[in-house]
Structures are given as structure tokens and as C-alpha cells.
XYZ file of C-alpha atoms in Angstrom:
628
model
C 30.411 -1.082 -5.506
C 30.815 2.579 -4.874
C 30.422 2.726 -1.282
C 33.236 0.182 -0.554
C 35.440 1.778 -2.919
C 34.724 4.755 -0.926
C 35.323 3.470 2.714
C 37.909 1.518 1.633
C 40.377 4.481 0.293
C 39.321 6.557 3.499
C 40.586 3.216 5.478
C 44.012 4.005 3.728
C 43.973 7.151 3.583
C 43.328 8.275 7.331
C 46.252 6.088 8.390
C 48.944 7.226 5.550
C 48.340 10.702 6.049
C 49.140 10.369 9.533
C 52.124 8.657 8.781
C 52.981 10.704 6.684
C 53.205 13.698 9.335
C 54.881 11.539 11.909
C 57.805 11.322 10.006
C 58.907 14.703 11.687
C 58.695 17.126 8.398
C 58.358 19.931 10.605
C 61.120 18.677 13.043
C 63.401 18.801 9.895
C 62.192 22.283 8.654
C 63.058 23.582 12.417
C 66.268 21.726 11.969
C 66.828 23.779 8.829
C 65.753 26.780 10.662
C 68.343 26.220 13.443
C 71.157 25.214 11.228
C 70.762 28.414 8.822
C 70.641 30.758 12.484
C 73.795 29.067 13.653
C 75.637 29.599 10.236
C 74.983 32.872 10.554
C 75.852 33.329 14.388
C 79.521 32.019 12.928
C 79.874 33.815 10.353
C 78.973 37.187 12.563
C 82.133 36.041 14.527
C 84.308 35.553 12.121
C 83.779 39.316 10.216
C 84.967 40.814 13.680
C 88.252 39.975 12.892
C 87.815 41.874 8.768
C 89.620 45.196 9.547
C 86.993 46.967 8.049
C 84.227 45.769 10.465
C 86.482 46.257 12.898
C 86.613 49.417 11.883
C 83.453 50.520 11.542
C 81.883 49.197 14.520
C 84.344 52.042 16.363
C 81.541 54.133 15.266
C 78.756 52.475 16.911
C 77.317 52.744 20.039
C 78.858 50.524 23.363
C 77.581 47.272 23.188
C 76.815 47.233 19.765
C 77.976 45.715 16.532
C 77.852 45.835 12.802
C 76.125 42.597 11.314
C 78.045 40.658 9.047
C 77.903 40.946 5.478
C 77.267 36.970 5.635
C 75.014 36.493 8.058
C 72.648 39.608 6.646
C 72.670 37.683 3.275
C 71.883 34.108 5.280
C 69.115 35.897 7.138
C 67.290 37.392 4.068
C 67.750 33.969 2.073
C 66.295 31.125 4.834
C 62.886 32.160 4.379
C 62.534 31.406 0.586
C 62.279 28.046 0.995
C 59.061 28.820 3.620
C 57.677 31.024 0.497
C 58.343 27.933 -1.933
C 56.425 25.959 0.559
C 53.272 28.358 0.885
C 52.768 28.150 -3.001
C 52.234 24.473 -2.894
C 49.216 24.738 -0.689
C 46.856 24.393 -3.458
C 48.598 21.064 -4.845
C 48.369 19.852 -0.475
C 44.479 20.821 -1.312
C 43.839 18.895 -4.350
C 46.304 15.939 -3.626
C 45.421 15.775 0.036
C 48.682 15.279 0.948
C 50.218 16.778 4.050
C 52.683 19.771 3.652
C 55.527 19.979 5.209
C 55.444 23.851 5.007
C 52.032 23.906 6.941
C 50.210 22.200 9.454
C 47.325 24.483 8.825
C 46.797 23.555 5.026
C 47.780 19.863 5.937
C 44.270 19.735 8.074
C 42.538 21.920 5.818
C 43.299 19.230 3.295
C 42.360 16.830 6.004
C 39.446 17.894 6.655
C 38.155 18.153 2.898
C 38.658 14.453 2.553
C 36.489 13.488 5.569
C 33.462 15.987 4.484
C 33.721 14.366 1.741
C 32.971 10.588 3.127
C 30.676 12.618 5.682
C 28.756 13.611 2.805
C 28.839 10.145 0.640
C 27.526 8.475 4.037
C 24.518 11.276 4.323
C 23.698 10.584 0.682
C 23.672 6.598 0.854
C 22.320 6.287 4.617
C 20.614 8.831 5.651
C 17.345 8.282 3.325
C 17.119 4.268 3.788
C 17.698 4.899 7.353
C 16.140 7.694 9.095
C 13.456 7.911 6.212
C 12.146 4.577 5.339
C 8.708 6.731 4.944
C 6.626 3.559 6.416
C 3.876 5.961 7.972
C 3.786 7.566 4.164
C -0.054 8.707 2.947
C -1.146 9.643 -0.446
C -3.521 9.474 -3.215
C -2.791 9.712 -6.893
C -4.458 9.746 -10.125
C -3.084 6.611 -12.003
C -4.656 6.029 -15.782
C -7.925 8.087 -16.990
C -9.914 7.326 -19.580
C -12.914 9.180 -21.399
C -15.064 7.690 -19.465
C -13.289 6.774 -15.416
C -10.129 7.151 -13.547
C -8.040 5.021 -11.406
C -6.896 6.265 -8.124
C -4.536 4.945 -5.573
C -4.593 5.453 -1.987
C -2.286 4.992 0.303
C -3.236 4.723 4.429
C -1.103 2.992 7.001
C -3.158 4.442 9.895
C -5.923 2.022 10.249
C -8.145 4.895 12.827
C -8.756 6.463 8.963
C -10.420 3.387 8.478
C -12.867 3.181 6.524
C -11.744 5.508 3.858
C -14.310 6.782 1.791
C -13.522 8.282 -2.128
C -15.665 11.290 -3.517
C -16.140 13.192 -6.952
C -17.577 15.801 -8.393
C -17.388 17.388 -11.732
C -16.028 21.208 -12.043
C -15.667 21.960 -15.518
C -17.089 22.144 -19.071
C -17.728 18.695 -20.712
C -17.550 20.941 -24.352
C -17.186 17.536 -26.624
C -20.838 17.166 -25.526
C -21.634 20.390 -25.590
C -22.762 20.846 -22.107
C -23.012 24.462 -20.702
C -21.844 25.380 -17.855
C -24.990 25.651 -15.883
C -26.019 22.226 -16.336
C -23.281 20.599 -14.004
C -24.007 18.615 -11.706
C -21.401 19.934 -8.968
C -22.893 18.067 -6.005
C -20.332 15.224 -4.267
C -21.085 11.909 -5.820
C -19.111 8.573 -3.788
C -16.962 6.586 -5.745
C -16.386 3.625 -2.938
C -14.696 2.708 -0.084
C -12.013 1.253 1.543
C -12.774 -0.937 4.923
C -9.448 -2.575 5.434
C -5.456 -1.700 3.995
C -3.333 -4.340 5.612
C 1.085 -4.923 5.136
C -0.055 -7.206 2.468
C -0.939 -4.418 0.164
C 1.873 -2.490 2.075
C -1.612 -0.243 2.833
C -2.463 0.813 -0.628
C -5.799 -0.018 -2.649
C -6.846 1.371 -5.849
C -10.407 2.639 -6.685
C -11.871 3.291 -10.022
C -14.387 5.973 -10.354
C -17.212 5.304 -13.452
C -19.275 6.895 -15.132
C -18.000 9.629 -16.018
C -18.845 11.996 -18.824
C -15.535 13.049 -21.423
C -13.604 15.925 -21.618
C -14.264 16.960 -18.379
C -12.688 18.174 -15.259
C -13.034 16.845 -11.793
C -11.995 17.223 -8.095
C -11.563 13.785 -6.118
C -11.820 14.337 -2.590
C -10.260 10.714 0.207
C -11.399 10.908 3.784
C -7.925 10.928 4.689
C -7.057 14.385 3.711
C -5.932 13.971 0.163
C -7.504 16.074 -3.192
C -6.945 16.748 -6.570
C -7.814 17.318 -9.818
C -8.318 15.118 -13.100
C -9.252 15.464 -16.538
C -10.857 13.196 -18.481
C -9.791 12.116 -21.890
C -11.630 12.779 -25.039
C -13.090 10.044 -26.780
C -11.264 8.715 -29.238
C -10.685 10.640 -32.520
C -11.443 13.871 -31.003
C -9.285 16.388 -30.063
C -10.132 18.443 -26.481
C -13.098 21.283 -27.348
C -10.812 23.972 -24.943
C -9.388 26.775 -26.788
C -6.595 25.433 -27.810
C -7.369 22.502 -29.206
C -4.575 20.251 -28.456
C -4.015 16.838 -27.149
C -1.117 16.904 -24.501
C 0.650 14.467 -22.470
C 4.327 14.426 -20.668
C 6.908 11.976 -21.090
C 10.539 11.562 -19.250
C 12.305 8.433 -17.417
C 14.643 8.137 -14.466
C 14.312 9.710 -11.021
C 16.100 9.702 -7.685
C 15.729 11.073 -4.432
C 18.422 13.776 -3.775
C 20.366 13.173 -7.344
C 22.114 15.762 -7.932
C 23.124 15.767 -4.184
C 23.113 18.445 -2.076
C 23.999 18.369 1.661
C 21.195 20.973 2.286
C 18.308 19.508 0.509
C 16.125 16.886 2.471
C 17.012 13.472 1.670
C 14.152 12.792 -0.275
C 13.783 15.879 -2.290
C 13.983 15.215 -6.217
C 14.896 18.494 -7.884
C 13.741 17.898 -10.905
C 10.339 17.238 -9.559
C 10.010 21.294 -9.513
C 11.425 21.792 -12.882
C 8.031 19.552 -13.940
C 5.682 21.361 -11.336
C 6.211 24.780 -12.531
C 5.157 23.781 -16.112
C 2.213 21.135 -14.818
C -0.295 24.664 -15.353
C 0.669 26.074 -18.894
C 0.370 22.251 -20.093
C -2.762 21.404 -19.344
C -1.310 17.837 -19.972
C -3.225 14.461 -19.619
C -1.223 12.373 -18.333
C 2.144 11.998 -17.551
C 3.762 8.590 -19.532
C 6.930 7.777 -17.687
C 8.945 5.175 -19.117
C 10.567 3.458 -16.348
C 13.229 3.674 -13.575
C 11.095 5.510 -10.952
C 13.062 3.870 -8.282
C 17.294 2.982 -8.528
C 16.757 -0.398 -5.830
C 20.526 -0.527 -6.044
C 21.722 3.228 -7.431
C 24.294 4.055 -5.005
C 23.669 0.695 -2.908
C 21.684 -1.907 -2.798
C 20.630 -2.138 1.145
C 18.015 -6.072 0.069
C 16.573 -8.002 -2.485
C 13.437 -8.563 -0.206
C 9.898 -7.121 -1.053
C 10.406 -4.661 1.757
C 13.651 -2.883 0.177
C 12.001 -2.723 -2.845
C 8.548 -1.437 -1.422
C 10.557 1.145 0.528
C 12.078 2.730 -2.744
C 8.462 3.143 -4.425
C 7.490 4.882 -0.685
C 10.113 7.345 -0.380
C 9.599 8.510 -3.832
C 5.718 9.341 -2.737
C 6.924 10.281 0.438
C 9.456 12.997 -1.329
C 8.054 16.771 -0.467
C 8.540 17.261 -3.906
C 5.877 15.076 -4.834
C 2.383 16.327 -4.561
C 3.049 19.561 -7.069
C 3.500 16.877 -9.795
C 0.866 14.464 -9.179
C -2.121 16.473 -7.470
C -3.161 17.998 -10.550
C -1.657 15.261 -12.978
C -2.015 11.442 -13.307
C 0.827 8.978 -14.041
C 1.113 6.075 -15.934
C 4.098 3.675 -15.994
C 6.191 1.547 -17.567
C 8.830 -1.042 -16.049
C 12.471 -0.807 -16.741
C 15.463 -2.419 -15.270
C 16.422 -0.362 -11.977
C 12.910 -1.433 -10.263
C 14.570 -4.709 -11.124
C 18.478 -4.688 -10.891
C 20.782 -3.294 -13.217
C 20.849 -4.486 -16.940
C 18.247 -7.299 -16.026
C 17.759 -9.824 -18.456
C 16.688 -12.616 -16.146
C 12.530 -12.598 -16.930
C 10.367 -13.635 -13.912
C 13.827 -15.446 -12.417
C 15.997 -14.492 -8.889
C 14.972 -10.867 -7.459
C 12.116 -10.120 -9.894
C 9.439 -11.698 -8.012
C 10.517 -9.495 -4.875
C 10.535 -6.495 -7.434
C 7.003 -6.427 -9.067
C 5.653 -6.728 -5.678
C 5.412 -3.419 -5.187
C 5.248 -2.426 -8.895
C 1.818 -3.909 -9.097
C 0.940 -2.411 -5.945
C 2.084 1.075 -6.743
C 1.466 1.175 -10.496
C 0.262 -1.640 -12.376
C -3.209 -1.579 -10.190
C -3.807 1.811 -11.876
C -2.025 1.477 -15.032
C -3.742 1.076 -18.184
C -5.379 -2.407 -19.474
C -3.739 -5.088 -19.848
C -3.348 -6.494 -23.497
C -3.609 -9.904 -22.034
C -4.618 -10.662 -18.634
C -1.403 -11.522 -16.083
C 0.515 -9.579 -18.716
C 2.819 -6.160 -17.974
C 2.406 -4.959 -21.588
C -0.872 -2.062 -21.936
C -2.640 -0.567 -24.504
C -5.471 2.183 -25.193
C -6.947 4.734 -27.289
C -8.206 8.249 -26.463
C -8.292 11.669 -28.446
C -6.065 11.240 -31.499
C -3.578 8.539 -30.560
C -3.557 5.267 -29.595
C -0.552 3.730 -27.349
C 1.059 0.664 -26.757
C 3.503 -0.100 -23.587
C 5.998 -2.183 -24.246
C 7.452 -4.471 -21.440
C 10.929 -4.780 -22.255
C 12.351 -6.853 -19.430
C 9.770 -9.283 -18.006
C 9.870 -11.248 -21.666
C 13.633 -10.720 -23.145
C 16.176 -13.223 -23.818
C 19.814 -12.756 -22.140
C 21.814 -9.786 -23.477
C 24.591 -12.469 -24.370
C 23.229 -15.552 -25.488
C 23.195 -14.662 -29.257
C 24.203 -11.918 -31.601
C 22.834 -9.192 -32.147
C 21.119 -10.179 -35.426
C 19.988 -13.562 -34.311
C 16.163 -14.753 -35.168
C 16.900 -16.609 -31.910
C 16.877 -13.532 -29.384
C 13.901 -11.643 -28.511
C 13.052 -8.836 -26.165
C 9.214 -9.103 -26.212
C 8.532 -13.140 -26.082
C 6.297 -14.569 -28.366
C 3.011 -13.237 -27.506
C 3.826 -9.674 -27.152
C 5.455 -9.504 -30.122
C 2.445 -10.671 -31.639
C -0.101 -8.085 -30.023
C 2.424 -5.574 -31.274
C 2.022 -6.772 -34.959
C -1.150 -6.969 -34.538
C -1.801 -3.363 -33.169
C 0.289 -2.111 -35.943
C -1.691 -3.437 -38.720
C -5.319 -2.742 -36.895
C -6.932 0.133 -38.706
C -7.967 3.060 -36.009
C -11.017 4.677 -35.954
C -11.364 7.918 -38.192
C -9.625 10.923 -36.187
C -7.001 8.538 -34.664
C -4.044 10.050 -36.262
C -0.651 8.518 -34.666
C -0.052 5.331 -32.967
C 2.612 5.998 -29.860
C 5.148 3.400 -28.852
C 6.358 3.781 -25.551
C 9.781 1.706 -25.262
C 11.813 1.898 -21.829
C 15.236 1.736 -23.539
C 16.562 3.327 -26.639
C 14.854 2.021 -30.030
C 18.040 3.506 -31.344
C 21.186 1.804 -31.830
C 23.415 4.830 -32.016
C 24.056 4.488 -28.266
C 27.337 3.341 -28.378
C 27.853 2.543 -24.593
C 26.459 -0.650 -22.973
C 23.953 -0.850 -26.692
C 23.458 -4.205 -26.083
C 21.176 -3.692 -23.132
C 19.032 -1.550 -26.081
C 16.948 -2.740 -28.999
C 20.600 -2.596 -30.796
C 21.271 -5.988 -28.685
C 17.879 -7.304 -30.406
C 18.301 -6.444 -34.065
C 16.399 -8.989 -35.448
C 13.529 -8.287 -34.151
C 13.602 -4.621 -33.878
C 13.663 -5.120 -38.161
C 10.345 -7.092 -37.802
C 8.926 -3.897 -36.110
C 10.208 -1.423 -38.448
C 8.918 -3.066 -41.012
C 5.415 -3.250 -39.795
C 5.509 0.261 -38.558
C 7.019 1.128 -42.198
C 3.436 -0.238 -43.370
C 1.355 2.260 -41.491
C 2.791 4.781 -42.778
C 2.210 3.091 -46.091
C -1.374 2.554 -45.600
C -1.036 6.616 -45.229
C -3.117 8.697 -42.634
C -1.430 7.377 -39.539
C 1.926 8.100 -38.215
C 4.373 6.115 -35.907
C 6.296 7.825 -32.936
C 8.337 6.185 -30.196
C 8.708 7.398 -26.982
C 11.917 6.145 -25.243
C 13.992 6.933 -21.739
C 16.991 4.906 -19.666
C 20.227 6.899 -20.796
C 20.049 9.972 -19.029
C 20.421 12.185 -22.140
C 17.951 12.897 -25.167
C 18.222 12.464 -28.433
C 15.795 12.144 -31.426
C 16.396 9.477 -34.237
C 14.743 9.492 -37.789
C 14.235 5.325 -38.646
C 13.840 5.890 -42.798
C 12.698 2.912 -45.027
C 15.163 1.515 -47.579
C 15.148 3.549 -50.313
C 14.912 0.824 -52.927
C 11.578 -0.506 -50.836
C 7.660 -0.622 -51.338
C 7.705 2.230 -48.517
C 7.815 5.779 -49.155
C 9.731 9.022 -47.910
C 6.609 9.615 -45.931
C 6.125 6.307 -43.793
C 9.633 7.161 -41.932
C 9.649 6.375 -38.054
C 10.634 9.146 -35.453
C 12.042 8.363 -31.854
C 12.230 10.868 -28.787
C 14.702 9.506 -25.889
C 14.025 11.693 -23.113
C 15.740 11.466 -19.570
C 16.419 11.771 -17.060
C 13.763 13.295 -15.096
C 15.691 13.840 -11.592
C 18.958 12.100 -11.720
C 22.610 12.770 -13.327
C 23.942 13.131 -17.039
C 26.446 11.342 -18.284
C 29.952 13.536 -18.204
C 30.804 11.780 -21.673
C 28.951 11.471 -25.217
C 27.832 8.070 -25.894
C 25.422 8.775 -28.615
C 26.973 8.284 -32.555
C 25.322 8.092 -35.779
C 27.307 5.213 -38.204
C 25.124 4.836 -41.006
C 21.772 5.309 -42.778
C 19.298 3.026 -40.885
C 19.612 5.265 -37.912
C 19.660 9.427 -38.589
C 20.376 11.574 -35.747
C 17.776 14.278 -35.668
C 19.057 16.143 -32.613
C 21.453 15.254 -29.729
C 21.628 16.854 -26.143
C 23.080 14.714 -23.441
C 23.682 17.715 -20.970
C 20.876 18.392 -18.249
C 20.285 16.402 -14.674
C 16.318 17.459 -15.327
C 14.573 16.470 -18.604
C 11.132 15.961 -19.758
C 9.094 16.315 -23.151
C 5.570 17.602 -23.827
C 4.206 15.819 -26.962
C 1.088 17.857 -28.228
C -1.486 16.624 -30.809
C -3.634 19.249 -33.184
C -4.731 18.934 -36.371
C -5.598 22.152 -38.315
C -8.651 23.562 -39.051
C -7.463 23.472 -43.478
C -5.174 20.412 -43.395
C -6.215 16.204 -44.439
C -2.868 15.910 -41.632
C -2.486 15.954 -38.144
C 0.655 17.478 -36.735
C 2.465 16.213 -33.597
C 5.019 18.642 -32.005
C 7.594 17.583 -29.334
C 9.106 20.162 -27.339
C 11.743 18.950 -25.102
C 12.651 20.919 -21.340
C 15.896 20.928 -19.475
C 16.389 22.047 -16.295
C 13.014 23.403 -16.094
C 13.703 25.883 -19.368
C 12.089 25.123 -23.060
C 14.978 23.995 -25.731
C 14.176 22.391 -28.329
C 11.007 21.470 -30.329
C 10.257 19.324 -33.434
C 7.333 19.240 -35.561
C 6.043 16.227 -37.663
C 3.156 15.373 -39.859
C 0.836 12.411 -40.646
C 1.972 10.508 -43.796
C -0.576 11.303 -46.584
C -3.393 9.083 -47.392
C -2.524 7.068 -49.949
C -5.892 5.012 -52.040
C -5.736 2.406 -54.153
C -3.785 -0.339 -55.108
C -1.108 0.922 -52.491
C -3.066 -0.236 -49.471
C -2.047 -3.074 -47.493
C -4.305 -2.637 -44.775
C -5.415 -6.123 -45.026
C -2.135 -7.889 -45.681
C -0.567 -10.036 -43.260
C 2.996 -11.007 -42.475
C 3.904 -14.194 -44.286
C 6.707 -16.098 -44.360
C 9.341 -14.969 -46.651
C 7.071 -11.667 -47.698
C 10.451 -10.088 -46.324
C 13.234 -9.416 -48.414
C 16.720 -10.179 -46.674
C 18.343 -6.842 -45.362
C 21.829 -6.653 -44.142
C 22.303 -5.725 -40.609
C 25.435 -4.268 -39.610
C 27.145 -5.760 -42.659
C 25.634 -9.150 -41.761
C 22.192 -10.758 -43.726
C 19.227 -10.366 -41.680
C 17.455 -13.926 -42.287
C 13.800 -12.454 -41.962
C 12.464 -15.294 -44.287
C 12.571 -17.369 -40.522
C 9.531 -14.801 -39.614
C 7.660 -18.006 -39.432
C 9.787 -18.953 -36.747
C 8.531 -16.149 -34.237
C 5.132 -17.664 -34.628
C 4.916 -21.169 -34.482
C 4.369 -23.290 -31.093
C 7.830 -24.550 -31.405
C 9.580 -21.014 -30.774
C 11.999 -20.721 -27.825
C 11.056 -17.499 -26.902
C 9.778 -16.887 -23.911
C 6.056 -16.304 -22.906
């Protein structure tokens, strides 16, 4: 609604302020003018008849005369009113009302107003309009494994046809313990492309096999494109480099040309640059970005077809910022709600199937796998961690239909929920050291403003999850880390088990809410710590540009691995935070076996209200309401 709000008070504005000058203030301040000269011409009159005046003008020259006392004094007072006048031009500026005084601040004023809808147009228009970046071409590195990557081309000129993909290994493979001089650096194919047609909006992914771990490569398209990939280690090793360390990037929320500036180009993403100029001290895997990596209706929506949403995802590729963060680095994704609409709640209903058009196009085709086939959910394992992608729109009941606390609301569905559980609980091979949630909105609910969009809107359920990610960390060796985005500010959240629970000190939960990326902060802090379930680590809502760097070692002395989050705003280093693995703990204390059974739950209270987890049962039977 911004843009009519907008238009609309320029609509009343133009008009009133030209009223507002026709209504002859600067006849009256002549008139003023004239009245205090002809005061003065009278009084000048009347002192030739004082004696004294008289008097003295004998000593003038012929044809001259002493002014009056009166008319001196009228002639030095007139003009304060001008100088009261002149002071006010700053309130004329910020009011944008005319001034009387002066018709020079009254279009200065003018004229601020209209660069200012001048400017809101640019920002809105130009982009959709002159830019809709249809003849857009690109290749990117989607997900990598230890073994193949996933690439995505993009080619809407069909005499590049066919388009052929090439590879060749540069670097070390050290987990294999391959010198250098056994390479192979000769060009290998990885496939081609023989037709792109509007269908695909001219994209088609390629996966390249066979590759060996721990290893860097060059991929080379016929249409111009190159870059650079590493592949992971396998899992339960850490990378053989120098350093050691397992490193990926996470962040949410990007826009072309948020902040604005009329000098940038309309699809330039600042923050974009803030990422590229860290991309080389890194060395990250991948980059995990947790949704809204297109607004479809952030400052307007211009459609709800599959072309106004395809155009979004093209601009963003088509952004001269681009390249310097995704040559050299591959992306994986997860949905939120602004590649959808606002808030959405609505599963697979009204715009959505016009939205994941172009998300499976752009991002799903080189995502991860799929849990389940047809599904948006995706897990893996590689190095020390294993990750799960949550989907937290496609499956989630209405915001509004139930409290908070109500077994009856779910933002998974049924089966999702389920290969959560289930991934929580799985053992992980020996070296595989944290299991990483990646949630598009806050696991938190000490967002205050619009929570019920969050996992604070789905209480119930988010308990079932502590709970079983409470157990890893009582199983010991394994910790549990959630990686958030959506409310344009950052925050990390310690989730502690009850204190009179099976669970110890060790098994607590940790959440990093990073964002945004490339987009604006919100003027006003929204983020509040009530009670105990929820404990605010560290809060920082300021910053258009944030990302974090989560890095995995585990030292050479230690049973533990250590994970360290170090979060960057506007492309500078502030903050860090270092955790460990719970200890292993043997024995009778292991419940690596035990399954959730109805009732195995004591009751909680949840914002003052019983939590009725003894209806667990109710999550999994065929009977359940929630949605598939």
C-alpha cells in the first residue's frame, strides 16, 4: 500500500500548496510594505510644523529637509517582520508549506517534495520496468557434495545452443592424500544442453559426478560463464587444508537497491559487496540462505502470474553485484514467505502455485535432496555436520485458526514433522559432531512484533522439537544449532532444558537469527526476553547488511568439537560466539534407541497455560488434520 499512500498525498499536496500561494500572501506583505511607507510619508509632514524641525532644517541645504523623528523610527522598524519571516525558512523546509516571507524557500520546499515522489517512482518502477532482465545469462554452483555438484545455467539466446558443461580439477584432494602431481588437470565434459525453452524460463541444471572429495575445481559453460567449487569432505572429516575448519555462510533477506540510492543501478544489492569482500578469507562451502531472496510484493506487487514472480528471481541474477558472490561460492536455499506473499499461511492454495514456479526452476533443481520425493524439505551430511531444511510455509496451518499452544496447529504437516523426529534421534556416523537446523523464521519467541508468524505462533509443536533435540544432547557427543533469518535483525537465543528434567546443563539448544543480507533494519526493537524458556544470548537489530560464518574444528587434545559463529555487519566482523559438543555420556543415560510414546512427555506449561503433550499420539496417527 505504500505507493498509493504516496501518490495519493502528492495528489493533495500539489494542489493545496498552490492554493495556498494564491491567496495573495505576498500581495498582503506589499500591502504592509506600502501602508508602513505612507505612515511615514505623514508623519514627515506633520514634524514640519514642530518648531524645532522647523528650525533646524534652516540649516540645511535648499531643497532639503530633516527626516522626522517618526518616520526614521517607522523606517528602521518595517523590516523586522521580513527578518521574523527569514527565520522560519527551515520550518517552510521541513513542513513544506509555502512562506509568505519567500517565494524562493516556498519552491525550494516545493521542489523537495517532488524529488522526493521522483525518487519513490525510480525506486518502485524503474527496475520492473526498464530492467525486467529477460535476456539475463548465468551459471551458478547450487548444492555440492563430496562426491558432485549441481550447476544451473541460464541461456535465453538459443544461437548458444547447444551448451556444453566442462570440469577439471585444480587443487589438492589431501583427505586422500593425493599429491599434487598426480592431478589430472585435463578438461573432462560434464553434459550438455540441446534445447532451454520459456517453459524452463531458459534455465537447466546439470550435475557433474564423479568427483573425488575435498577438492577444488574450475567449471567452464560454452556460453561464457566459469567458476570455482569445492567439494565437501566426506562425512566425519574435517577439510585436510591448514586450517582445518569446516565453513559455511548463512544470512536471509535481499533486495535490489534496498537501502536506496538514486545513484546506484537499479539492481545493485549493496550488501552483496559486504559478502564478496569476505568470500576469499572464508574459504566457505556453501552459502545456506534461509529464505526471502526475492520481496514479489516489497514495495509493490506489479502480478501474481508466474512471469512476475520469475522476473524477481532474474533481476536478482541479473544484479551486477552478483557474480563476486556466487562465482567462487555455491548457494543453497530455503523458501520463506516473500517468494510467496507476505505472512503466507495458505499451503499449496491461491498465488503459491504461480510462486514455486520459478523457485524450483531457480533453486530447488540444485538444492539438496529431497527427504521425500515432491517434498520442499532437504537433508544431508558432509564433514562434521549434518543439516536439515525445514519448509516452513508449504505445510503450516493458518496463523489464526488456533492458539498458540494448540496440539491442533502445525507448521511442518504430518510427515515432515516426522522426518524431523526421526533425524533427531538417528545416530550419525563417528566424526559427525552437530546436527544444523536451518529454520526460515525465528525459532525464538522473544520477537515480540508480528510473533505469531514465528514458531511462537506454533508452540505446541515447537515443544515436541525441543524435546527431541533436548535428547541429543542427552545421548552426549552431538550438539544442536539452529540457523534462522526473516526479521531483519540478529539475535542469538539459548533454548535450556527444564531444570527439574532427565536433560542436563549440557544438552541446551542455541539459535543464530541472522538478517538481513541486503535490505533495511527495523528503526524499532522488537526483540524481548520474558522468561526462562527463551535466554537472550546477544541482541543487535542495527545493520541493513548481515551475514554469519559458522566454522566447525575440533582440536587436536579435545573428545569435543567446537562450533564458532561469528556474525558481520555492514561488511565489518562484530560479534562471535563459541560453543561445544555436549559430553559423551555411557551407560544407563542413553536413549539412543528410545522412541517417542504417547504420554512419555510430562505436561509443561506454556505461557502460563498446560501444554497437553500426552496428545503426541495425535501428530501421528492417520486421523490427524494436519496437512501433508
Amino acid at each position: 500500500h505504500f505507493p498509493p499512500v504516496v501518490y495519493t498525498a502528492l495528489a493533495i499536496y500539489i494542489p493545496a500548496f498552490v492554493a495556498r500561494v494564491l491567496e495573495d500572501p505576498f500581495q498582503k506583505l506589499l500591502a504592509k510594505k506600502f501602508d508602513a511607507a505612507v505612515e511615514g510619508s505623514t508623519d514627515s509632514h506633520d514634524s514640519q510644523k514642530n518648531p524645532s524641525v522647523v528650525a533646524r532644517s534652516h540649516s540645511l541645504p535648499n531643497g532639503s529637509s530633516f527626516p522626522s523623528t517618526e518616520s526614521n523610527e517607522s523606517i528602521v522598524e518595517e523590516p523586522a517582520p521580513l527578518a521574523e519571516d527569514r527565520s522560519h525558512a527551515l520550518r517552510t523546509v521541513l513542513t513544506g508549506l509555502p512562506n509568505p516571507a519567500s517565494i524562493t524557500w516556498s519552491l525550494v520546499t516545493a521542489a523537495i517534495n517532488l524529488a522526493l515522489a521522483a525518487m519513490v517512482t525510480d525506486l518502485i518502477y524503474r527496475g520492473p520496468i526498464w530492467h525486467p532482465s529477460h535476456d539475463v545469462s548465468f551459471a551458478r554452483v547450487g548444492f555440492v557434495s563430496d562426491h558432485s555438484a549441481k550447476i544451473l545455467v541460464r541461456e535465453p539466446e538459443i544461437t548458444h545452443l547447444p551448451i556444453y558443461v566442462s570440469y577439471r580439477q585444480v587443487g589438492r584432494s589431501h583427505s586422500l592424500g593425493i599429491d599434487s602431481g598426480s592431478i589430472d588437470h585435463a578438461w573432462k565434459s560434464a553434459g550438455q544442453i540441446f534445447w532451454l525453452t520459456s517453459g524452463t524460463d531458459y534455465t537447466s541444471a546439470v550435475i557433474i559426478s564423479r568427483l573425488r572429495s575435498d577438492s577444488v575445481y574450475e567449471y567452464a559453460v560454452s556460453n561464457n560463464h566459469t567458476g570455482l567449487f569445492t567439494t565437501a569432505p566426506s562425512a566425519g572429516l574435517l577439510p585436510h587444508d591448514s586450517s582445518g575448519t569446516y565453513t559455511f555462510l548463512t544470512s536471509s533477506c535481499i533486495k535490489p537497491r534496498f537501502p536506496y540510492s538514486p545513484f546506484s543501478h537499479p539492481l545493485s544489492i549493496p550488501g552483496l559487496r559486504n559478502l564478496a569482500k569476505w568470500i576469499p578469507d572464508l574459504h566457505a562451502q556453501f552459502m545456506l540462505f534461509l529464505g526471502d531472496f526475492i520481496y514479489i510484493d516489497v514495495p509493490k506487487r506489479f502480478g501474481t502470474d508466474i512471469e512476475s514472480y520469475r522476473r524477481e528471481y532474474r533481476q536478482v541474477y541479473a544484479s551486477p553485484d552478483w557474480l563476486s558472490v556466487s562465482q567462487n561460492l555455491p548457494w543453497i536455499h530455503v523458501l520463506d514467505d516473500h517468494e510467496i506473499a507476505n505472512d503466507w499461511d495458505g499451503n499449496t492454495t491461491g498465488v503459491y502455485q504461480a510462486a514455486v514456479d520459478p523457485w524450483e526452476l531457480y533453486h530447488t533443481s540444485v538444492n539438496p535432496p529431497e527427504v521425500r520425493p515432491g517434498t520442499s524439505y532437504f537433508s544431508f551430511t558432509q564433514g562434521p555436520a549434518s543439516f536439515f531444511l525445514m519448509d516452513t510455509r508449504r505445510y503450516r496451518s493458518p496463523e489464526y485458526e488456533a492458539p498458540p499452544e494448540s496440539y491442533e496447529k502445525t507448521m511442518l504437516g504430518r510427515h515432515q514433522l516426522a522426518d524431523l523426529l526421526s533425524w533427531l534421534r538417528r545416530p550419525e556416523p563417528a566424526g559427525v559432531s552437530w546436527k544444523i537446523i536451518a529454520s526460515s523464521i525465528p525459532f525464538t519467541k522473544n520477537w515480540r512484533f508480528g510473533n505469531q508468524d514465528t514458531w511462537a505462533g506454533y508452540l505446541f509443536e515447537r515443544e515436541l522439537i525441543l524435546r527431541a533435540m533436548w535428547d541429543v544432547g542427552l545421548r552426549g557427543g552431538v550438539g544442536v544449532v539452529i540457523l534462522s533469518g526473516d526479521r531483519h535483525e540478529f539475535a542469538a537465543t539459548a533454548f535450556p532444558p527444564p531444570s527439574d528434567g532427565k536433560w542436563p546443563l549440557s544438552a541446551t539448544v542455541h539459535e543464530f537469527s541472522t538478517s538481513p543480507l541486503s535490505q533495511f533494519y527495523l528503526p524499532i526493537r522488537t526483540y524481548q526476553q520474558r522468561d526462562t524458556d527463551d535466554v537472550c544470548i546477544r541482541y543487535i537489530p542495527d545493520g541493513n547488511s548481515k551475514f554469519g560464518a559458522v566454522e566447525i574444528t575440533k582440536p587436536a587434545a579435545s573428545d569435543q568439537s567446537v562450533l564458532k559463529f561469528r556474525l558481520f555487519v555492514e561488511g565489518e566482523e562484530s560479534w562471535s560466539y563459541v560453543l561445544t559438543t555436549p559430553p559423551n555420556f555411557l551407560g544407563s543415560h542413553s536413549i539412543a534407541t528410545k522412541e517417542l510414546q504417547p504420554g512419555a512427555i510430562k505436561p509443561q506449561k506454556v505461557l502460563g497455560r498446560p501444554l497437553a503433550v500426552n496428545k503426541a499420539s495425535f501428530l501421528f496417527n492417520e486421523r490427524s488434520p494436519y496437512p501433508s
